[in-house]
């Protein structure tokens, strides 16, 4: 499957993060091959992929942890290798293994990072206070990092990333290993950080997270980019039709034939497996597939009702990001095998 | 400069956040104090005449041994722990250069070594109160000890970048330093010329003249070269992440 990332780039402004043909190999092993993407200012983008897909390696090249074997990347217009210091001044990064100096108190740790980020000395106290406020950790400011719960340590990790108010935030698996309440807290926090001035890259393998927070996703597998797009656009590409599911009491052949006569209907199928018997759902599910850009629910409903088939429910079927993801990753495996 | 000092400050105080620092301090002071006492007893018992050759030389040669024992344990955590915790990755994305990180850690270890040496000078002060002596020869010895300790730190710092295991980094440091000590010991193995060349390279042969109260340019240059060599090795080792990966 070929992907053109330029065609799908958001047109909201200059690219804040730009990756061009990034390639990384360690010894003989290729970790990332030909990865290109752009993220516009103010965008919140999801970085998705199964474990070992090359997400962290790609992010490490973009953040300047190590240089790419070939290709180039820039942050806020500065090349991450040749203008490393300038690029990093615009960057806040939360590494995959949120690792903090556990022997330091929260404030001391944040002051340390602020000093290392070369934030002017007179602004250090202000920015540290602001970052602690933004992440809700003021009340633990004097505790040792090592004594905090995992959720709070994650907050400290995010607080250090936002110190100095960088224009680009890259968060590698910010919610992994947290309990559900902490996860929703951190998500709310990340959503609050994304605004028109700040670009956020969120790497994760938790799909609903991306759907909730991100406007676009980059899907990686096997070190390659599979897709860069908004989840809804991805769905359009993977499924050439729009789908509605109608649950009826009786799905007769007459009904199916009459449904096929509705304008723009491409296909009508009866769902093979009885949906879910345990839940007590009655009737049969019919999938009506329409050309994109048309909504014929009214016509479909009246055909069913007029035919006396007993309409129980009618709803659009959207592909979840999970389905999109599995389909894309599955296709890659297929193509690699063949 | 700010980044270097910030790094140094964090590392220096990190030493005192764990009991290790106090154990190392206690061992260093206990052993140097014992050696100082026994060297003075030896000097008095055998009625030697010159302090420089009869006492200070032995004191500094003994101090060297304690320094060799303790310093690899001071430097082993510098990068190994960062690697193990993963904190190194964050350092690499901050707007600082690798050499600034290295210099900061180097300064921190050096300051800790400074504390050790300052406290180990107390016996000299006590001795001076009872028996004022010419400060020249022990000052030369002290300069030698500081250069030697700094060389140990540079070597230990480089070894610490190699793995995330502190024991490995300490053992590699011991291995290198002891090799630089023993390499001139066996005249039977090499020709006379070879031994002469090896003596030029040997860490401790350059230290002995300091211990006896002599400061020679060649010895100072040797240590300076040794220190820069290992700091550069540390820098290259850190940069190897570009082909080795992060962990």
Coordinates of C-alpha atoms in Angstrom, one line a residue:
Chain A
X1 CA 0.0 0.0 0.0
X2 CA 1.4 3.4 -0.9
X3 CA 0.9 6.4 1.2
X4 CA 1.3 10.0 0.2
X5 CA 1.7 12.0 3.3
X6 CA 1.9 15.4 1.5
X7 CA -1.6 15.0 0.2
X8 CA -2.9 14.5 3.7
X9 CA -1.1 17.2 5.5
X10 CA -3.2 19.6 7.4
X11 CA -3.3 23.0 5.8
X12 CA -3.5 25.0 9.0
X13 CA -0.1 26.6 8.9
X14 CA 3.7 26.0 8.6
X15 CA 4.9 22.6 9.6
X16 CA 6.2 22.7 13.2
X17 CA 7.6 19.2 13.0
X18 CA 8.9 18.0 9.7
X19 CA 10.4 14.6 9.0
X20 CA 11.8 13.7 5.6
X21 CA 12.7 10.2 4.6
X22 CA 14.0 9.2 8.0
X23 CA 15.9 6.0 8.0
X24 CA 17.6 4.3 10.9
X25 CA 19.5 1.1 11.1
X26 CA 21.5 -0.4 14.0
X27 CA 24.2 -2.6 12.7
X28 CA 22.4 -4.7 10.1
X29 CA 18.9 -4.2 11.5
X30 CA 16.7 -1.6 10.0
X31 CA 14.5 -0.1 12.6
X32 CA 12.8 2.7 10.6
X33 CA 12.7 3.1 6.8
X34 CA 11.7 6.1 4.8
X35 CA 9.4 7.8 7.3
X36 CA 8.2 11.2 6.2
X37 CA 5.5 13.3 7.9
X38 CA 4.7 16.8 8.8
X39 CA 2.8 18.2 11.8
X40 CA 1.3 21.7 11.6
X41 CA 1.4 24.2 14.4
X42 CA -1.5 23.7 16.8
X43 CA -2.1 20.1 15.8
X44 CA -2.5 17.2 18.1
X45 CA -1.4 14.1 16.3
X46 CA -1.4 10.5 17.3
X47 CA 1.5 8.2 16.7
X48 CA 0.2 4.7 16.5
X49 CA 1.7 1.3 16.0
X50 CA 2.1 -2.1 17.5
X51 CA 5.1 -2.7 19.8
X52 CA 8.3 -2.7 17.9
X53 CA 6.8 -0.6 15.0
X54 CA 9.5 2.0 15.2
X55 CA 7.6 4.6 17.1
X56 CA 10.1 5.3 19.7
X57 CA 13.0 5.1 17.3
X58 CA 11.3 7.7 15.0
X59 CA 10.6 10.0 18.0
X60 CA 14.1 9.7 19.2
X61 CA 15.4 10.8 15.8
X62 CA 12.9 13.7 15.8
X63 CA 13.9 14.7 19.3
X64 CA 17.5 14.5 18.5
X65 CA 18.4 11.7 20.9
X66 CA 20.3 10.1 18.0
X67 CA 20.7 11.2 14.4
X68 CA 19.0 9.4 11.6
X69 CA 21.1 7.1 9.4
X70 CA 19.7 9.1 6.5
X71 CA 17.0 11.7 6.0
X72 CA 16.4 14.8 8.1
X73 CA 14.0 16.2 10.6
X74 CA 13.3 19.7 12.0
X75 CA 11.5 21.2 14.9
X76 CA 10.1 24.7 14.6
X77 CA 12.2 25.1 11.4
X78 CA 15.5 24.1 13.0
X79 CA 17.3 21.0 11.8
X80 CA 17.5 18.6 14.8
X81 CA 21.1 17.6 14.0
X82 CA 22.7 20.7 12.6
X83 CA 20.8 23.2 14.8
X84 CA 20.3 20.8 17.7
X85 CA 20.3 23.3 20.5
X86 CA 17.9 25.6 18.7
X87 CA 15.5 22.8 17.9
X88 CA 15.6 21.4 21.4
X89 CA 14.8 24.8 22.9
X90 CA 11.4 24.5 21.2
X91 CA 10.9 20.9 22.4
X92 CA 9.3 19.3 25.5
X93 CA 9.8 15.6 25.6
X94 CA 8.4 12.8 27.8
X95 CA 10.4 9.7 27.1
X96 CA 8.8 6.3 27.0
X97 CA 10.3 5.2 30.2
X98 CA 9.3 8.2 32.3
X99 CA 12.5 8.4 34.2
X100 CA 13.1 11.0 36.7
X101 CA 15.8 11.5 39.4
X102 CA 14.0 9.8 42.3
X103 CA 16.3 11.3 44.9
X104 CA 15.2 14.8 44.2
X105 CA 12.2 16.7 45.5
X106 CA 9.7 17.7 42.8
X107 CA 10.5 21.4 42.8
X108 CA 14.2 20.8 42.8
X109 CA 13.9 18.4 39.9
X110 CA 11.9 20.9 37.9
X111 CA 14.3 23.7 38.7
X112 CA 17.1 21.4 37.5
X113 CA 15.4 20.8 34.2
X114 CA 14.5 24.5 33.9
X115 CA 18.2 25.4 34.4
X116 CA 19.3 22.8 31.9
X117 CA 16.8 24.2 29.4
X118 CA 18.6 27.6 29.8
X119 CA 15.4 29.3 30.9
X120 CA 16.5 32.8 32.2
X121 CA 17.3 32.6 35.9
X122 CA 14.7 35.2 36.9
X123 CA 11.9 33.2 35.1
X124 CA 12.7 29.8 36.6
X125 CA 10.5 30.1 39.7
X126 CA 7.7 31.5 37.6
X127 CA 7.8 28.7 35.0
X128 CA 8.2 26.0 37.6
X129 CA 5.2 27.3 39.5
X130 CA 3.2 27.5 36.2
X131 CA 4.1 24.0 35.1
X132 CA 3.2 22.5 38.5
X133 CA -0.1 24.3 38.3
X134 CA -0.8 23.1 34.8
X135 CA -0.2 19.5 35.8
X136 CA -1.8 19.7 39.2
X137 CA 1.2 18.8 41.3
X138 CA 1.6 21.8 43.6
X139 CA 0.6 19.9 46.7
X140 CA 3.4 17.4 46.2
X141 CA 6.1 19.9 45.3
X142 CA 8.2 19.2 48.3
X143 CA 8.0 15.4 48.2
X144 CA 10.7 13.2 46.7
X145 CA 10.0 12.1 43.2
X146 CA 10.7 8.5 44.2
X147 CA 8.0 8.5 46.8
X148 CA 5.2 9.6 44.4
X149 CA 2.6 7.3 42.8
X150 CA 3.0 6.4 39.2
X151 CA 0.3 8.8 38.1
X152 CA 2.0 11.7 39.9
X153 CA 5.4 10.8 38.5
X154 CA 3.9 10.9 35.1
X155 CA 2.5 14.3 35.9
X156 CA 6.0 15.4 37.0
X157 CA 7.3 14.0 33.7
X158 CA 4.8 16.1 31.8
X159 CA 5.5 19.2 33.9
X160 CA 9.2 19.0 33.0
X161 CA 8.2 18.7 29.4
X162 CA 6.1 21.9 29.4
X163 CA 8.7 23.9 31.3
X164 CA 9.6 27.0 29.2
X165 CA 6.4 26.6 27.3
X166 CA 7.9 24.9 24.2
X167 CA 6.0 25.0 21.0
X168 CA 6.3 21.3 20.4
X169 CA 5.5 18.6 22.9
X170 CA 6.3 15.0 22.2
X171 CA 4.9 12.5 24.6
X172 CA 5.9 8.9 24.3
X173 CA 3.3 6.6 25.8
X174 CA 2.2 9.0 28.5
X175 CA -0.6 6.8 29.9
X176 CA 1.0 3.4 29.9
X177 CA 1.0 1.6 33.2
X178 CA -1.5 3.9 34.9
X179 CA -4.8 3.0 36.4
X180 CA -8.0 4.0 34.6
X181 CA -8.6 7.1 36.7
X182 CA -5.1 8.3 36.3
X183 CA -5.3 7.6 32.5
X184 CA -8.4 9.8 32.2
X185 CA -6.7 12.5 34.3
X186 CA -3.6 12.5 32.1
X187 CA -5.7 12.5 28.9
X188 CA -7.6 15.5 30.2
X189 CA -4.3 17.1 31.0
X190 CA -2.9 16.5 27.5
X191 CA -6.1 17.7 25.9
X192 CA -5.7 20.9 27.9
X193 CA -2.2 21.4 26.7
X194 CA -3.0 21.4 23.1
X195 CA -3.9 24.8 21.8
X196 CA -3.4 26.8 18.7
X197 CA 0.2 27.6 19.6
X198 CA 1.3 24.2 20.7
X199 CA 1.9 21.1 18.6
X200 CA 1.5 17.8 20.4
X201 CA 2.6 14.4 19.3
X202 CA 1.2 11.6 21.3
X203 CA 2.6 8.2 20.8
X204 CA 0.6 5.3 22.0
X205 CA -0.7 1.9 21.3
X206 CA -4.0 2.6 23.0
X207 CA -6.4 3.4 20.1
X208 CA -9.3 5.1 21.9
X209 CA -6.9 7.5 23.3
X210 CA -5.9 8.8 19.9
X211 CA -9.5 8.9 18.8
X212 CA -10.4 11.0 21.8
X213 CA -7.5 13.5 21.6
X214 CA -6.0 13.6 18.2
X215 CA -7.1 15.2 15.0
X216 CA -4.8 13.1 12.8
X217 CA -3.0 9.9 13.2
X218 CA 0.2 8.5 11.9
X219 CA 0.2 4.7 11.7
X220 CA 3.5 2.9 11.8
X221 CA 4.2 -0.8 11.5
X222 CA 7.4 -2.7 10.7
X223 CA 9.4 0.6 10.7
X224 CA 7.2 2.1 7.9
X225 CA 4.4 4.6 7.7
X226 CA 1.2 2.9 6.8
X227 CA -1.0 6.0 6.9
X228 CA -1.2 9.6 7.9
X229 CA -4.7 11.0 8.1
X230 CA -7.7 11.9 10.1
X231 CA -9.4 8.8 11.5
X232 CA -12.5 9.6 9.4
X233 CA -10.5 9.9 6.2
X234 CA -8.8 6.7 6.9
X235 CA -12.1 5.0 7.2
X236 CA -13.1 6.4 3.8
X237 CA -10.0 5.0 2.2
X238 CA -10.3 1.6 3.7
X239 CA -14.0 1.3 3.1
X240 CA -15.2 2.6 -0.2
X241 CA -18.8 3.0 1.0
X242 CA -20.8 4.3 3.9
X243 CA -22.6 1.7 6.0
X244 CA -25.8 1.7 7.9
X245 CA -27.1 -1.2 10.0
X246 CA -30.8 -1.8 10.2
X247 CA -32.2 -4.3 12.6
X248 CA -35.5 -5.8 11.4
X249 CA -37.9 -8.4 12.7
X250 CA -37.9 -10.3 9.4
X251 CA -35.5 -9.9 6.5
X252 CA -37.3 -11.2 3.5
X253 CA -35.9 -11.4 0.0
X254 CA -38.6 -8.9 -1.1
X255 CA -37.3 -6.4 1.5
X256 CA -33.7 -6.8 0.4
X257 CA -34.7 -6.3 -3.3
X258 CA -36.7 -3.2 -2.5
X259 CA -33.8 -1.8 -0.5
X260 CA -31.5 -2.3 -3.4
X261 CA -33.7 0.0 -5.5
X262 CA -33.0 3.0 -3.2
X263 CA -30.8 5.6 -4.9
X264 CA -27.1 5.4 -4.2
X265 CA -27.3 2.0 -2.5
X266 CA -24.4 -0.1 -3.6
X267 CA -25.0 -3.2 -1.7
X268 CA -27.4 -4.8 0.8
X269 CA -26.3 -7.8 2.8
X270 CA -27.7 -9.8 5.7
X271 CA -25.2 -10.1 8.5
X272 CA -24.3 -13.7 8.7
X273 CA -24.0 -14.3 12.4
X274 CA -26.9 -13.5 14.6
X275 CA -25.6 -10.4 16.2
X276 CA -25.4 -11.2 19.9
X277 CA -27.8 -13.7 21.3
X278 CA -26.8 -13.2 24.9
X279 CA -27.7 -9.5 24.9
X280 CA -31.2 -10.6 23.9
X281 CA -31.2 -8.5 20.7
X282 CA -34.0 -9.8 18.4
X283 CA -34.4 -9.7 14.7
X284 CA -31.8 -9.7 11.9
X285 CA -29.2 -7.1 11.1
X286 CA -29.0 -5.9 7.5
X287 CA -26.1 -3.9 6.3
X288 CA -26.9 -1.3 3.7
X289 CA -23.9 0.2 1.9
X290 CA -24.1 3.5 0.3
X291 CA -21.9 5.6 -1.9
X292 CA -20.0 8.1 0.1
X293 CA -21.6 11.5 0.6
X294 CA -25.2 10.4 0.7
X295 CA -27.5 9.8 3.6
X296 CA -30.5 7.8 2.6
X297 CA -31.7 6.8 6.1
X298 CA -35.1 8.2 5.5
X299 CA -35.7 6.2 2.3
X300 CA -34.3 3.1 3.8
X301 CA -36.5 3.4 6.9
X302 CA -39.7 4.0 4.9
X303 CA -38.9 1.0 2.6
X304 CA -38.6 -1.2 5.7
X305 CA -41.6 0.2 7.4
X306 CA -43.8 0.1 4.3
X307 CA -42.7 -3.5 3.6
X308 CA -43.9 -4.5 7.0
X309 CA -40.6 -5.9 8.0
X310 CA -40.7 -4.3 11.5
X311 CA -37.9 -1.7 11.9
X312 CA -36.2 -2.1 15.3
X313 CA -33.2 0.1 14.9
X314 CA -31.2 2.0 12.3
X315 CA -27.8 3.4 12.8
X316 CA -24.6 4.3 11.0
X317 CA -21.7 1.9 11.3
X318 CA -18.5 3.7 11.8
X319 CA -15.2 1.9 11.7
X320 CA -13.4 2.3 15.0
X321 CA -9.8 3.3 14.9
X322 CA -9.1 -0.2 16.2
X323 CA -10.7 -1.7 13.1
X324 CA -8.8 0.7 10.9
X325 CA -5.6 -0.1 12.6
X326 CA -6.0 -3.8 12.5
X327 CA -7.0 -3.6 8.8
X328 CA -4.0 -1.5 7.9
X329 CA -1.5 -3.6 9.9
X330 CA -3.1 -6.8 8.6
X331 CA -2.7 -5.6 5.0
X332 CA 0.9 -4.9 5.5
X333 CA 1.5 -8.4 6.9
X334 CA -0.3 -9.8 3.9
X335 CA 1.7 -7.8 1.4
X336 CA 4.9 -8.6 3.1
X337 CA 4.1 -12.3 2.9
X338 CA 3.2 -12.2 -0.8
Chain B
X1 CA 28.6 27.1 31.6
X2 CA 25.3 27.2 33.4
X3 CA 24.4 23.7 32.1
X4 CA 27.7 22.4 33.3
X5 CA 27.3 23.9 36.8
X6 CA 23.6 22.8 37.0
X7 CA 24.6 19.2 36.1
X8 CA 27.5 19.3 38.5
X9 CA 25.3 20.6 41.4
X10 CA 22.7 17.9 40.8
X11 CA 25.4 15.1 40.7
X12 CA 27.3 16.4 43.7
X13 CA 24.2 16.5 45.9
X14 CA 23.1 13.2 44.6
X15 CA 26.2 11.7 46.3
X16 CA 24.9 12.7 49.6
X17 CA 21.4 11.4 48.9
X18 CA 22.5 7.9 49.5
X19 CA 24.6 6.2 52.2
X20 CA 27.3 5.4 49.6
X21 CA 28.9 8.8 50.0
X22 CA 29.2 8.4 53.7
X23 CA 30.6 4.9 53.5
X24 CA 33.2 6.1 50.9
X25 CA 34.1 9.1 53.1
X26 CA 34.5 6.9 56.2
X27 CA 36.6 4.3 54.4
X28 CA 38.8 7.0 52.8
X29 CA 39.4 8.9 56.0
X30 CA 39.8 5.7 58.1
X31 CA 42.4 4.2 55.8
X32 CA 44.3 7.5 55.1
X33 CA 44.3 8.3 58.8
X34 CA 45.7 4.8 59.6
X35 CA 48.4 5.1 56.9
X36 CA 49.4 8.5 58.1
X37 CA 49.7 7.3 61.7
X38 CA 51.7 4.2 60.8
X39 CA 54.0 6.2 58.5
X40 CA 54.7 8.6 61.2
X41 CA 55.4 5.8 63.6
X42 CA 57.7 4.2 61.1
X43 CA 59.6 7.5 60.6
X44 CA 60.0 8.0 64.4
X45 CA 60.9 4.5 65.2
X46 CA 63.6 4.2 62.6
X47 CA 64.8 7.8 63.2
X48 CA 64.8 8.9 59.6
X49 CA 66.2 12.4 59.0
X50 CA 64.4 13.9 56.1
X51 CA 60.6 14.4 56.2
X52 CA 60.3 14.6 52.4
X53 CA 61.9 11.3 51.6
X54 CA 61.3 9.6 54.9
X55 CA 57.7 10.5 55.7
X56 CA 55.8 12.4 53.0
X57 CA 56.8 10.1 50.2
X58 CA 55.4 7.1 52.1
X59 CA 52.3 9.0 53.1
X60 CA 51.5 10.0 49.5
X61 CA 52.2 6.5 48.1
X62 CA 49.8 5.1 50.7
X63 CA 47.2 7.8 50.0
X64 CA 47.4 6.8 46.3
X65 CA 46.4 3.2 47.2
X66 CA 43.3 4.4 49.2
X67 CA 42.4 6.7 46.3
X68 CA 42.7 3.8 43.8
X69 CA 40.4 1.8 46.0
X70 CA 37.8 4.5 46.5
X71 CA 37.6 6.6 43.3
X72 CA 36.2 3.9 40.9
X73 CA 33.3 3.5 43.4
X74 CA 32.8 7.3 43.3
X75 CA 32.6 7.5 39.5
X76 CA 30.8 4.2 38.7
X77 CA 27.3 5.6 39.0
X78 CA 27.8 8.8 37.0
X79 CA 26.5 7.4 33.7
X80 CA 25.7 3.8 34.5
X81 CA 22.8 4.9 36.8
X82 CA 21.5 7.4 34.2
X83 CA 21.4 4.6 31.7
X84 CA 19.7 2.2 34.0
X85 CA 17.0 4.6 35.0
X86 CA 16.6 5.9 31.5
X87 CA 17.1 9.5 32.7
X88 CA 20.0 9.8 30.1
X89 CA 17.4 10.0 27.3
X90 CA 15.9 13.1 28.7
X91 CA 19.3 14.7 29.1
X92 CA 19.9 14.1 25.4
X93 CA 16.8 16.0 24.4
X94 CA 17.6 19.1 26.5
X95 CA 19.3 22.0 24.8
X96 CA 22.8 21.0 26.1
X97 CA 25.7 19.4 24.5
X98 CA 27.2 16.0 25.4
X99 CA 30.4 17.6 26.5
X100 CA 28.5 19.8 28.9
X101 CA 26.9 16.8 30.5
X102 CA 30.3 15.1 30.8
X103 CA 32.0 18.1 32.3
X104 CA 29.2 18.6 34.8
X105 CA 29.5 15.0 36.0
X106 CA 33.3 15.3 36.0
X107 CA 33.1 18.4 38.1
X108 CA 30.8 16.8 40.6
X109 CA 33.0 13.8 41.1
X110 CA 36.0 16.1 41.3
X111 CA 34.3 18.2 44.0
X112 CA 33.5 15.0 45.9
X113 CA 37.1 14.0 45.6
X114 CA 38.1 17.4 46.8
X115 CA 36.1 16.8 50.0
X116 CA 37.9 13.5 50.5
X117 CA 41.3 15.1 50.0
X118 CA 40.6 18.1 52.2
X119 CA 39.5 15.9 55.1
X120 CA 42.5 13.6 54.5
X121 CA 44.8 16.6 55.0
X122 CA 43.7 17.1 58.6
X123 CA 46.5 14.8 59.9
X124 CA 49.0 17.1 58.2
X125 CA 47.5 20.0 60.1
X126 CA 47.7 18.2 63.4
X127 CA 51.3 17.2 62.7
X128 CA 52.1 20.8 61.8
X129 CA 50.8 22.1 65.1
X130 CA 53.2 19.9 67.0
X131 CA 56.1 20.0 64.6
X132 CA 56.1 22.8 62.0
X133 CA 57.6 21.6 58.7
X134 CA 58.5 22.8 55.3
X135 CA 55.3 22.9 53.3
X136 CA 57.0 22.6 49.9
X137 CA 57.4 18.8 49.6
X138 CA 53.9 17.9 50.8
X139 CA 52.4 20.6 48.5
X140 CA 54.1 18.8 45.6
X141 CA 52.7 15.5 46.9
X142 CA 49.2 17.0 47.2
X143 CA 49.4 18.3 43.6
X144 CA 50.4 14.8 42.5
X145 CA 47.5 13.3 44.5
X146 CA 45.0 15.7 43.0
X147 CA 46.3 15.0 39.4
X148 CA 46.2 11.3 40.1
X149 CA 42.7 11.4 41.5
X150 CA 41.5 13.5 38.6
X151 CA 43.0 11.0 36.2
X152 CA 41.1 8.2 38.0
X153 CA 37.9 10.2 37.7
X154 CA 38.3 10.7 34.0
X155 CA 39.0 7.0 33.5
X156 CA 36.1 6.0 35.7
X157 CA 33.7 8.5 34.0
X158 CA 34.6 6.9 30.6
X159 CA 34.1 3.4 32.0
X160 CA 30.8 4.4 33.4
X161 CA 29.4 5.3 30.0
X162 CA 29.9 1.7 28.8
X163 CA 27.1 -0.1 30.5
X164 CA 24.1 0.4 32.7
X165 CA 25.7 -1.8 35.3
X166 CA 27.7 0.0 38.0
X167 CA 29.7 -3.0 39.0
X168 CA 30.9 -3.4 35.4
X169 CA 31.9 0.2 35.2
X170 CA 33.8 0.0 38.5
X171 CA 35.6 -3.2 37.4
X172 CA 36.6 -1.8 34.1
X173 CA 38.0 1.2 35.9
X174 CA 40.0 -1.0 38.3
X175 CA 41.2 -3.1 35.3
X176 CA 42.5 -0.1 33.4
X177 CA 44.1 1.6 36.4
X178 CA 45.7 -1.5 37.8
X179 CA 47.0 -2.3 34.3
X180 CA 48.6 1.2 34.2
X181 CA 50.2 0.4 37.5
X182 CA 51.5 -3.1 36.9
X183 CA 52.7 -2.8 33.4
X184 CA 56.3 -2.0 34.3
X185 CA 56.6 -4.6 37.0
X186 CA 57.9 -7.5 35.0
X187 CA 61.4 -6.8 33.5
X188 CA 61.6 -10.4 32.4
X189 CA 58.9 -10.0 29.9
X190 CA 60.2 -7.1 27.9
X191 CA 63.5 -5.7 26.8
X192 CA 65.1 -2.9 28.6
X193 CA 63.9 -0.4 25.9
X194 CA 60.4 -1.7 26.2
X195 CA 60.4 -1.2 29.9
X196 CA 61.7 2.3 29.5
X197 CA 58.9 3.1 27.1
X198 CA 56.3 1.5 29.4
X199 CA 57.6 3.5 32.3
X200 CA 56.9 6.7 30.3
X201 CA 53.3 5.5 30.0
X202 CA 52.9 4.1 33.5
X203 CA 50.5 6.1 35.7
X204 CA 52.2 5.5 39.0
X205 CA 55.8 6.0 37.8
X206 CA 54.8 9.6 37.1
X207 CA 53.3 9.9 40.5
X208 CA 56.4 8.9 42.5
X209 CA 58.3 12.1 41.8
X210 CA 55.4 14.2 43.1
X211 CA 55.3 12.0 46.2
X212 CA 59.0 12.7 46.8
X213 CA 58.4 16.5 46.6
X214 CA 59.4 17.1 43.0
X215 CA 57.1 18.7 40.4
X216 CA 58.3 17.9 36.8
X217 CA 56.6 19.3 33.7
X218 CA 56.7 15.9 32.0
X219 CA 54.7 14.4 34.8
X220 CA 52.1 17.1 34.9
X221 CA 51.8 16.8 31.1
X222 CA 51.4 13.1 31.4
X223 CA 48.4 13.5 33.7
X224 CA 46.9 16.2 31.7
X225 CA 47.1 14.1 28.6
X226 CA 45.7 11.0 30.5
X227 CA 42.7 13.1 31.7
X228 CA 41.9 14.6 28.3
X229 CA 42.2 11.2 26.6
X230 CA 39.6 9.6 28.9
X231 CA 37.3 12.5 28.8
X232 CA 37.4 12.4 25.0
X233 CA 36.8 8.6 25.2
X234 CA 33.7 9.3 27.4
X235 CA 32.4 11.8 24.8
X236 CA 32.9 9.3 21.9
X237 CA 31.3 6.6 24.0
X238 CA 28.2 8.7 24.6
X239 CA 27.9 9.6 21.0
X240 CA 28.0 5.9 20.1
X241 CA 24.2 5.8 20.8
X242 CA 23.9 6.9 17.2
X243 CA 24.8 3.3 16.1
X244 CA 24.3 1.4 19.4
X245 CA 20.9 2.7 20.2
X246 CA 19.8 4.2 23.5
X247 CA 20.1 1.2 25.9

